[in-house]
Coordinates of N, CA, C and O in Angstrom, one line a residue:
M181 N 56.7 193.8 176.6 CA 56.6 193.5 175.2 C 58.0 192.9 174.8 O 59.0 193.4 175.2
Q182 N 58.0 191.9 174.0 CA 59.2 191.2 173.6 C 59.9 191.9 172.5 O 59.2 192.4 171.6
N183 N 61.2 191.8 172.5 CA 62.0 192.3 171.4 C 61.9 191.4 170.2 O 62.0 190.2 170.4
K184 N 61.7 192.0 169.0 CA 61.6 191.2 167.8 C 62.9 191.1 167.1 O 63.2 190.1 166.4
N185 N 63.7 192.1 167.2 CA 65.0 192.2 166.5 C 65.9 193.2 167.2 O 65.4 194.1 167.8
E186 N 67.2 193.0 167.0 CA 68.2 193.9 167.6 C 69.5 193.9 166.8 O 69.8 192.8 166.2
M187 N 70.1 195.0 166.8 CA 71.4 195.0 166.1 C 72.3 196.1 166.8 O 71.8 197.0 167.4
R188 N 73.6 195.9 166.6 CA 74.6 196.8 167.2 C 75.7 196.9 166.2 O 76.2 195.9 165.6
L189 N 76.2 198.1 165.9 CA 77.2 198.4 164.9 C 78.1 199.5 165.4 O 77.6 200.5 165.8
D190 N 79.4 199.2 165.4 CA 80.4 200.2 165.7 C 81.1 200.7 164.4 O 81.4 199.8 163.6
F191 N 81.3 202.0 164.3 CA 81.9 202.5 163.1 C 82.8 203.7 163.4 O 82.5 204.4 164.4
P192 N 83.8 204.0 162.6 CA 84.6 205.2 162.9 C 83.8 206.5 162.8 O 82.9 206.6 162.0
A193 N 84.2 207.4 163.6 CA 83.5 208.7 163.7 C 84.0 209.6 162.6 O 84.8 210.6 162.9
I194 N 83.7 209.3 161.4 CA 84.1 210.2 160.3 C 82.8 210.6 159.5 O 81.8 209.8 159.5
P195 N 82.8 211.8 158.9 CA 81.6 212.3 158.3 C 81.0 211.3 157.2 O 79.7 211.3 157.1
E196 N 81.8 210.6 156.5 CA 81.3 209.7 155.5 C 80.3 208.6 156.1 O 79.5 208.1 155.4
N197 N 80.5 208.3 157.4 CA 79.7 207.3 158.0 C 78.3 207.7 158.4 O 77.5 206.9 158.8
E198 N 78.0 209.0 158.3 CA 76.7 209.5 158.7 C 75.7 208.9 157.7 O 74.6 208.4 158.1
G199 N 76.0 208.9 156.4 CA 75.1 208.3 155.4 C 75.0 206.8 155.5 O 73.9 206.2 155.3
F200 N 76.1 206.2 155.9 CA 76.1 204.8 156.2 C 75.2 204.4 157.3 O 74.4 203.4 157.2
A201 N 75.2 205.2 158.4 CA 74.3 204.9 159.5 C 72.8 205.1 159.1 O 71.9 204.3 159.5
R202 N 72.5 206.0 158.2 CA 71.1 206.2 157.7 C 70.7 204.9 156.9 O 69.6 204.4 157.1
M203 N 71.6 204.4 156.1 CA 71.3 203.2 155.3 C 71.1 201.9 156.2 O 70.2 201.1 156.0
V204 N 72.0 201.8 157.2 CA 71.9 200.7 158.1 C 70.6 200.7 158.9 O 69.9 199.7 159.0
I205 N 70.2 201.9 159.4 CA 68.9 201.9 160.2 C 67.7 201.7 159.3 O 66.7 201.0 159.7
S206 N 67.8 202.1 158.0 CA 66.8 201.8 157.1 C 66.6 200.3 156.8 O 65.5 199.8 156.9
A207 N 67.7 199.7 156.6 CA 67.6 198.2 156.4 C 67.1 197.5 157.6 O 66.4 196.5 157.5
F208 N 67.5 197.9 158.8 CA 67.0 197.3 160.0 C 65.5 197.5 160.1 O 64.8 196.5 160.7
L209 N 64.9 198.6 159.7 CA 63.5 198.8 159.9 C 62.6 198.2 158.8 O 61.4 198.0 159.1
V210 N 63.2 197.8 157.7 CA 62.4 197.2 156.6 C 61.4 196.1 157.1 O 60.3 196.1 156.7
P211 N 61.8 195.1 157.9 CA 60.9 194.1 158.3 C 59.7 194.6 159.1 O 58.6 193.9 159.1
L212 N 59.7 195.8 159.6 CA 58.6 196.4 160.3 C 57.6 197.0 159.3 O 56.5 197.4 159.7
N213 N 58.0 197.1 158.0 CA 57.2 197.6 157.0 C 56.7 199.1 157.3 O 55.5 199.3 157.3
P214 N 57.6 199.9 157.7 CA 57.2 201.3 158.0 C 56.7 202.1 156.8 O 57.0 201.7 155.7
T215 N 56.0 203.1 157.1 CA 55.6 204.0 156.0 C 56.8 204.8 155.6 O 57.8 204.8 156.3
I216 N 56.8 205.5 154.4 CA 57.9 206.3 154.0 C 58.1 207.4 155.0 O 59.3 207.7 155.3
E217 N 57.1 208.0 155.5 CA 57.3 209.0 156.5 C 57.9 208.5 157.8 O 58.8 209.2 158.3
E218 N 57.5 207.4 158.3 CA 58.1 206.8 159.5 C 59.6 206.5 159.2 O 60.4 206.8 160.1
M219 N 59.9 205.9 158.1 CA 61.3 205.6 157.8 C 62.1 206.9 157.7 O 63.2 207.0 158.3
A220 N 61.6 207.9 157.0 CA 62.3 209.2 156.9 C 62.5 209.8 158.3 O 63.6 210.4 158.6
D221 N 61.5 209.8 159.2 CA 61.7 210.3 160.5 C 62.8 209.7 161.3 O 63.7 210.4 161.9
V222 N 62.9 208.4 161.3 CA 63.9 207.7 162.0 C 65.3 207.9 161.4 O 66.3 208.2 162.1
K223 N 65.4 207.9 160.1 CA 66.6 208.1 159.4 C 67.2 209.5 159.7 O 68.4 209.7 160.0
T224 N 66.3 210.5 159.7 CA 66.7 211.9 160.0 C 67.2 212.0 161.4 O 68.2 212.7 161.6
A225 N 66.5 211.5 162.3 CA 66.9 211.6 163.7 C 68.2 210.9 164.0 O 69.1 211.4 164.7
V226 N 68.4 209.7 163.4 CA 69.7 209.0 163.5 C 70.8 209.8 162.9 O 71.9 209.9 163.5
S227 N 70.5 210.3 161.7 CA 71.5 211.1 161.1 C 72.0 212.3 161.9 O 73.2 212.6 162.1
E228 N 71.1 213.0 162.6 CA 71.4 214.1 163.5 C 72.2 213.6 164.7 O 73.2 214.3 165.0
A229 N 71.8 212.5 165.3 CA 72.5 212.0 166.4 C 74.0 211.6 166.1 O 74.9 211.9 166.8
V230 N 74.1 210.9 164.9 CA 75.4 210.5 164.5 C 76.3 211.7 164.2 O 77.5 211.8 164.5
T231 N 75.7 212.7 163.5 CA 76.5 213.9 163.2 C 76.9 214.6 164.4 O 78.1 215.1 164.5
N232 N 76.1 214.7 165.4 CA 76.4 215.3 166.7 C 77.6 214.6 167.3 O 78.5 215.2 167.9
A233 N 77.6 213.2 167.3 CA 78.7 212.4 167.9 C 80.0 212.7 167.2 O 81.0 212.9 167.8
I234 N 79.9 212.8 165.9 CA 81.2 213.1 165.1 C 81.7 214.5 165.3 O 82.8 214.7 165.6
V235 N 80.8 215.4 165.1 CA 81.2 216.9 165.1 C 81.5 217.4 166.5 O 82.5 218.1 166.8
H236 N 80.6 217.1 167.5 CA 80.7 217.6 168.8 C 81.4 216.7 169.8 O 82.2 217.1 170.6
G237 N 81.0 215.4 169.7 CA 81.6 214.4 170.6 C 83.1 214.3 170.4 O 83.8 214.2 171.4
Y238 N 83.5 214.2 169.2 CA 84.9 213.9 168.9 C 85.6 215.2 168.3 O 86.8 215.1 168.1
A239 N 84.8 216.2 167.9 CA 85.4 217.4 167.3 C 86.3 217.0 166.1 O 87.4 217.5 166.0
H240 N 85.9 216.0 165.3 CA 86.6 215.5 164.2 C 87.9 214.8 164.5 O 88.7 214.5 163.7
A241 N 88.0 214.4 165.8 CA 89.2 213.5 166.2 C 88.8 212.1 166.0 O 87.6 211.8 165.7
Q242 N 89.7 211.2 166.2 CA 89.4 209.8 166.0 C 88.5 209.3 167.1 O 88.6 209.7 168.3
G243 N 87.7 208.4 166.8 CA 86.8 207.8 167.8 C 85.8 206.8 167.1 O 85.9 206.6 165.9
T244 N 84.9 206.2 167.9 CA 84.0 205.3 167.4 C 82.6 205.7 167.8 O 82.3 206.2 168.9
V245 N 81.6 205.5 166.9 CA 80.2 205.7 167.2 C 79.6 204.3 167.2 O 79.9 203.5 166.4
R246 N 78.7 204.1 168.2 CA 77.9 202.9 168.3 C 76.5 203.2 168.0 O 75.9 204.1 168.6
L247 N 75.9 202.4 167.1 CA 74.5 202.4 166.7 C 73.9 201.1 167.2 O 74.3 200.0 166.8
H248 N 73.0 201.2 168.2 CA 72.3 200.1 168.7 C 70.8 200.3 168.6 O 70.3 201.3 169.0
A249 N 70.2 199.3 167.9 CA 68.7 199.5 167.7 C 68.0 198.2 168.1 O 68.5 197.1 167.9
I250 N 66.8 198.4 168.6 CA 65.9 197.3 169.0 C 64.5 197.7 168.4 O 64.1 198.8 168.5
C251 N 63.9 196.7 167.9 CA 62.5 196.8 167.5 C 61.7 195.8 168.3 O 62.1 194.6 168.4
R252 N 60.6 196.2 168.8 CA 59.7 195.3 169.5 C 58.5 194.8 168.7 O 58.2 195.4 167.6
E253 N 57.9 193.8 169.1 CA 56.8 193.2 168.3 C 55.6 194.2 168.2 O 54.9 194.2 167.2
D254 N 55.5 195.2 169.1 CA 54.4 196.2 169.0 C 54.8 197.3 168.1 O 54.1 198.3 168.0
G255 N 56.0 197.3 167.5 CA 56.4 198.4 166.6 C 57.2 199.5 167.2 O 57.6 200.4 166.5
L256 N 57.5 199.4 168.5 CA 58.3 200.4 169.1 C 59.8 200.2 168.7 O 60.3 199.1 168.8
V257 N 60.4 201.3 168.2 CA 61.8 201.2 167.8 C 62.6 202.1 168.7 O 62.2 203.3 169.0
V258 N 63.7 201.6 169.3 CA 64.5 202.3 170.2 C 65.9 202.3 169.6 O 66.4 201.2 169.3
V259 N 66.5 203.4 169.4 CA 67.9 203.5 168.8 C 68.7 204.3 169.7 O 68.4 205.5 170.1
D260 N 69.9 203.7 170.1 CA 70.9 204.5 170.9 C 72.1 204.8 170.0 O 72.6 203.9 169.2
V261 N 72.5 206.0 170.0 CA 73.7 206.5 169.3 C 74.6 206.9 170.4 O 74.3 207.9 171.1
S262 N 75.8 206.3 170.5 CA 76.7 206.5 171.6 C 78.1 206.8 171.1 O 78.5 206.3 170.0
D263 N 78.8 207.7 171.9 CA 80.2 208.0 171.6 C 80.9 208.0 172.9 O 80.3 208.0 174.0
R264 N 82.3 207.9 172.8 CA 83.1 208.0 174.0 C 83.9 209.3 173.9 O 85.1 209.4 174.3
G265 N 83.3 210.4 173.4 CA 83.9 211.6 173.2 C 84.0 212.5 174.4 O 84.0 212.0 175.5
C266 N 83.9 213.8 174.2 CA 84.1 214.8 175.2 C 83.0 214.9 176.2 O 83.1 215.4 177.3
G267 N 81.8 214.5 175.8 CA 80.6 214.6 176.7 C 80.0 216.0 176.6 O 80.6 216.9 176.0
I268 N 78.9 216.1 177.2 CA 78.1 217.4 177.2 C 78.1 217.9 178.7 O 77.5 217.3 179.6
A269 N 78.6 219.1 178.9 CA 78.6 219.7 180.2 C 77.2 220.1 180.7 O 76.9 220.0 181.8
D270 N 76.4 220.7 179.8 CA 75.1 221.2 180.2 C 74.1 220.7 179.1 O 73.9 221.3 178.1
I271 N 73.4 219.5 179.4 CA 72.5 218.9 178.5 C 71.3 219.8 178.2 O 70.9 219.9 177.0
D272 N 70.8 220.4 179.2 CA 69.6 221.3 179.0 C 69.9 222.4 178.0 O 69.2 222.7 177.1
R273 N 71.1 223.0 178.2 CA 71.5 224.1 177.3 C 71.8 223.6 175.9 O 71.4 224.2 174.9
A274 N 72.4 222.4 175.8 CA 72.7 221.8 174.5 C 71.4 221.5 173.7 O 71.4 221.5 172.5
R275 N 70.3 221.2 174.4 CA 69.1 220.9 173.8 C 68.3 222.1 173.3 O 67.3 222.0 172.7
Q276 N 68.8 223.3 173.6 CA 68.1 224.5 173.2 C 68.4 224.8 171.7 O 69.5 224.6 171.3
P277 N 67.3 225.2 171.0 CA 67.5 225.6 169.6 C 68.6 226.6 169.4 O 68.7 227.6 170.2
F278 N 69.4 226.5 168.4 CA 70.5 227.4 168.0 C 71.7 227.4 168.8 O 72.7 228.1 168.6
Y279 N 71.8 226.5 169.9 CA 73.0 226.4 170.7 C 73.9 225.4 170.0 O 73.5 224.3 169.5
T280 N 75.2 225.8 169.8 CA 76.2 225.0 169.2 C 77.5 225.2 169.9 O 77.8 226.3 170.3
T281 N 78.3 224.1 169.9 CA 79.7 224.2 170.4 C 80.7 224.3 169.3 O 81.8 224.5 169.5
A282 N 80.1 224.2 168.1 CA 81.0 224.3 166.9 C 81.0 225.7 166.3 O 80.6 226.0 165.2
E283 N 81.6 226.6 167.2 CA 81.7 228.0 166.8 C 82.6 228.2 165.5 O 83.6 227.5 165.4
G284 N 82.2 229.1 164.7 CA 83.0 229.3 163.5 C 82.7 228.4 162.3 O 83.1 228.5 161.2
E285 N 81.9 227.3 162.6 CA 81.5 226.4 161.5 C 80.0 226.7 161.2 O 79.3 227.4 161.9
E286 N 79.7 226.2 160.0 CA 78.3 226.5 159.6 C 77.3 225.4 160.2 O 76.9 224.5 159.5
R287 N 77.1 225.6 161.5 CA 76.2 224.7 162.2 C 75.0 225.5 162.7 O 75.2 226.6 163.3
S288 N 73.8 225.0 162.6 CA 72.6 225.7 163.1 C 72.3 225.5 164.5 O 71.5 226.3 165.1
G289 N 72.8 224.5 165.2 CA 72.5 224.3 166.6 C 71.1 223.7 166.7 O 70.4 223.9 167.7
M290 N 70.6 223.0 165.7 CA 69.2 222.5 165.7 C 69.1 221.0 165.8 O 68.1 220.4 165.7
G291 N 70.3 220.3 166.1 CA 70.3 218.8 166.1 C 69.3 218.2 167.0 O 68.5 217.4 166.6
F292 N 69.3 218.6 168.3 CA 68.3 218.0 169.2 C 66.9 218.4 168.9 O 66.0 217.6 169.0
T293 N 66.7 219.6 168.4 CA 65.3 220.1 168.0 C 64.8 219.2 166.9 O 63.7 218.8 166.9
V294 N 65.7 218.9 165.9 CA 65.3 218.1 164.8 C 64.9 216.7 165.3 O 63.9 216.1 164.9
M295 N 65.8 216.1 166.1 CA 65.5 214.8 166.7 C 64.2 214.7 167.4 O 63.4 213.8 167.2
E296 N 63.9 215.7 168.2 CA 62.7 215.8 169.0 C 61.5 215.9 168.1 O 60.4 215.5 168.4
S297 N 61.6 216.6 167.0 CA 60.5 216.8 166.1 C 60.1 215.6 165.3 O 58.9 215.4 164.9
F298 N 61.0 214.6 165.1 CA 60.8 213.4 164.4 C 60.5 212.2 165.2 O 60.0 211.2 164.7
M299 N 60.9 212.2 166.4 CA 60.8 211.0 167.3 C 59.8 211.3 168.4 O 59.5 212.4 168.8
D300 N 59.3 210.2 169.0 CA 58.3 210.3 170.1 C 59.0 210.7 171.4 O 58.5 211.4 172.3
R301 N 60.3 210.2 171.5 CA 61.0 210.5 172.8 C 62.5 210.6 172.4 O 63.0 209.8 171.6
V302 N 63.2 211.5 173.1 CA 64.6 211.7 172.9 C 65.2 211.9 174.3 O 64.8 212.8 175.0
E303 N 66.1 211.0 174.7 CA 66.7 211.0 176.0 C 68.2 211.2 175.8 O 68.8 210.6 174.9
V304 N 68.9 212.0 176.6 CA 70.3 212.2 176.5 C 71.0 211.9 177.9 O 70.6 212.4 178.9
Q305 N 72.0 211.0 177.8 CA 72.9 210.8 179.0 C 74.3 211.1 178.6 O 74.7 210.7 177.5
S306 N 75.0 211.9 179.4 CA 76.3 212.3 179.1 C 77.1 212.6 180.3 O 76.6 213.0 181.3
A307 N 78.4 212.3 180.2 CA 79.4 212.7 181.3 C 80.6 213.3 180.6 O 81.2 212.7 179.7
V308 N 81.0 214.4 181.1 CA 82.1 215.2 180.5 C 83.4 214.2 180.6 O 83.6 213.6 181.6
G309 N 84.0 214.1 179.5 CA 85.2 213.3 179.4 C 84.9 211.8 179.1 O 85.9 211.0 179.0
H310 N 83.7 211.4 179.1 CA 83.3 210.0 179.0 C 82.4 209.7 177.8 O 82.2 208.5 177.5
G311 N 81.7 210.7 177.3 CA 80.9 210.5 176.1 C 79.4 210.7 176.4 O 79.0 211.1 177.5
T312 N 78.7 210.4 175.3 CA 77.2 210.7 175.3 C 76.5 209.5 174.6 O 77.0 208.9 173.7
T313 N 75.3 209.3 175.2 CA 74.3 208.4 174.5 C 73.0 209.1 174.3 O 72.5 209.7 175.2
V314 N 72.6 209.1 173.1 CA 71.3 209.7 172.7 C 70.4 208.5 172.4 O 70.7 207.7 171.5
R315 N 69.3 208.4 173.1 CA 68.3 207.4 172.9 C 67.1 208.0 172.2 O 66.5 208.9 172.7
L316 N 66.8 207.4 171.1 CA 65.7 207.9 170.2 C 64.6 206.8 170.2 O 64.9 205.6 170.0
A317 N 63.3 207.1 170.4 CA 62.3 206.1 170.4 C 61.1 206.6 169.6 O 60.8 207.8 169.6
K318 N 60.6 205.7 168.8 CA 59.4 206.0 167.9 C 58.5 204.8 167.8 O 59.0 203.7 167.6
Q319 N 57.2 205.0 168.0 CA 56.2 204.0 167.8 C 55.8 204.0 166.4 O 55.2 204.9 165.9
L320 N 56.1 202.9 165.7 CA 55.6 202.7 164.3 C 54.3 202.0 164.3 O 53.9 201.3 165.2
N321 N 53.5 202.3 163.3 CA 52.2 201.7 163.2 C 52.4 200.3 162.5 O 52.7 200.3 161.3
V322 N 52.3 199.3 163.3 CA 52.6 197.9 162.8 C 51.3 197.5 162.0 O 50.2 197.6 162.4
R323 N 51.6 197.0 160.8 CA 50.6 196.5 159.9 C 50.7 195.0 159.9 O 51.7 194.4 160.3
E324 N 49.6 194.3 159.5 CA 49.6 192.8 159.5 C 50.8 192.2 158.8 O 51.2 191.1 159.2
D325 N 51.3 192.8 157.7 CA 52.4 192.2 157.0 C 53.7 192.5 157.6 O 54.8 192.1 157.0
S326 N 53.8 193.2 158.7 CA 55.1 193.5 159.3 C 55.7 192.2 159.8 O 55.0 191.3 160.3
F327 N 57.0 192.1 159.7 CA 57.7 190.9 160.1 C 57.3 189.6 159.3 O 57.7 188.5 159.7
A328 N 56.6 189.8 158.2 CA 56.1 188.7 157.4 C 57.3 188.0 156.7 O 57.3 186.8 156.5
R329 N 58.3 188.8 156.3 CA 59.4 188.3 155.6 C 60.4 187.6 156.5 O 60.8 188.3 157.5
R330 N 60.7 186.4 156.3 CA 61.7 185.7 157.1 C 62.8 185.2 156.3 O 62.7 184.9 155.1
A331 N 64.0 185.1 156.9 CA 65.2 184.6 156.2 C 65.0 183.1 155.9 O 64.4 182.3 156.6

């Protein structure tokens, strides 16, 4: 299936940019004409992935988060959220509910669980000392008026 649109955005790993990432992915999805629920699902999952990159990947240190999204003609949306932070030593353990590396902070350890509940597929690639990429995929129900708006 052919890609219909693609975007890539790098931004500083600061908490204020979590909301920015939500708005960017929303604007990117608009031509697909998603339902409110589909839009909310993707925004929530992206928000969790970006927050994980900022809080756990960089532990509030300086760094960059990359948001890369592709939408295909069939409505499949794939979003990669990447950082060059500390990486994840044990991905299986990190994906368990209530596990967190942010001890002493008010963190629930539910980031991956939330992502998995809203997306069709969540893949994690990570290397200690080199960073993490979380790939989120969701099949949207494409309607006839999707991609109808052109610049």
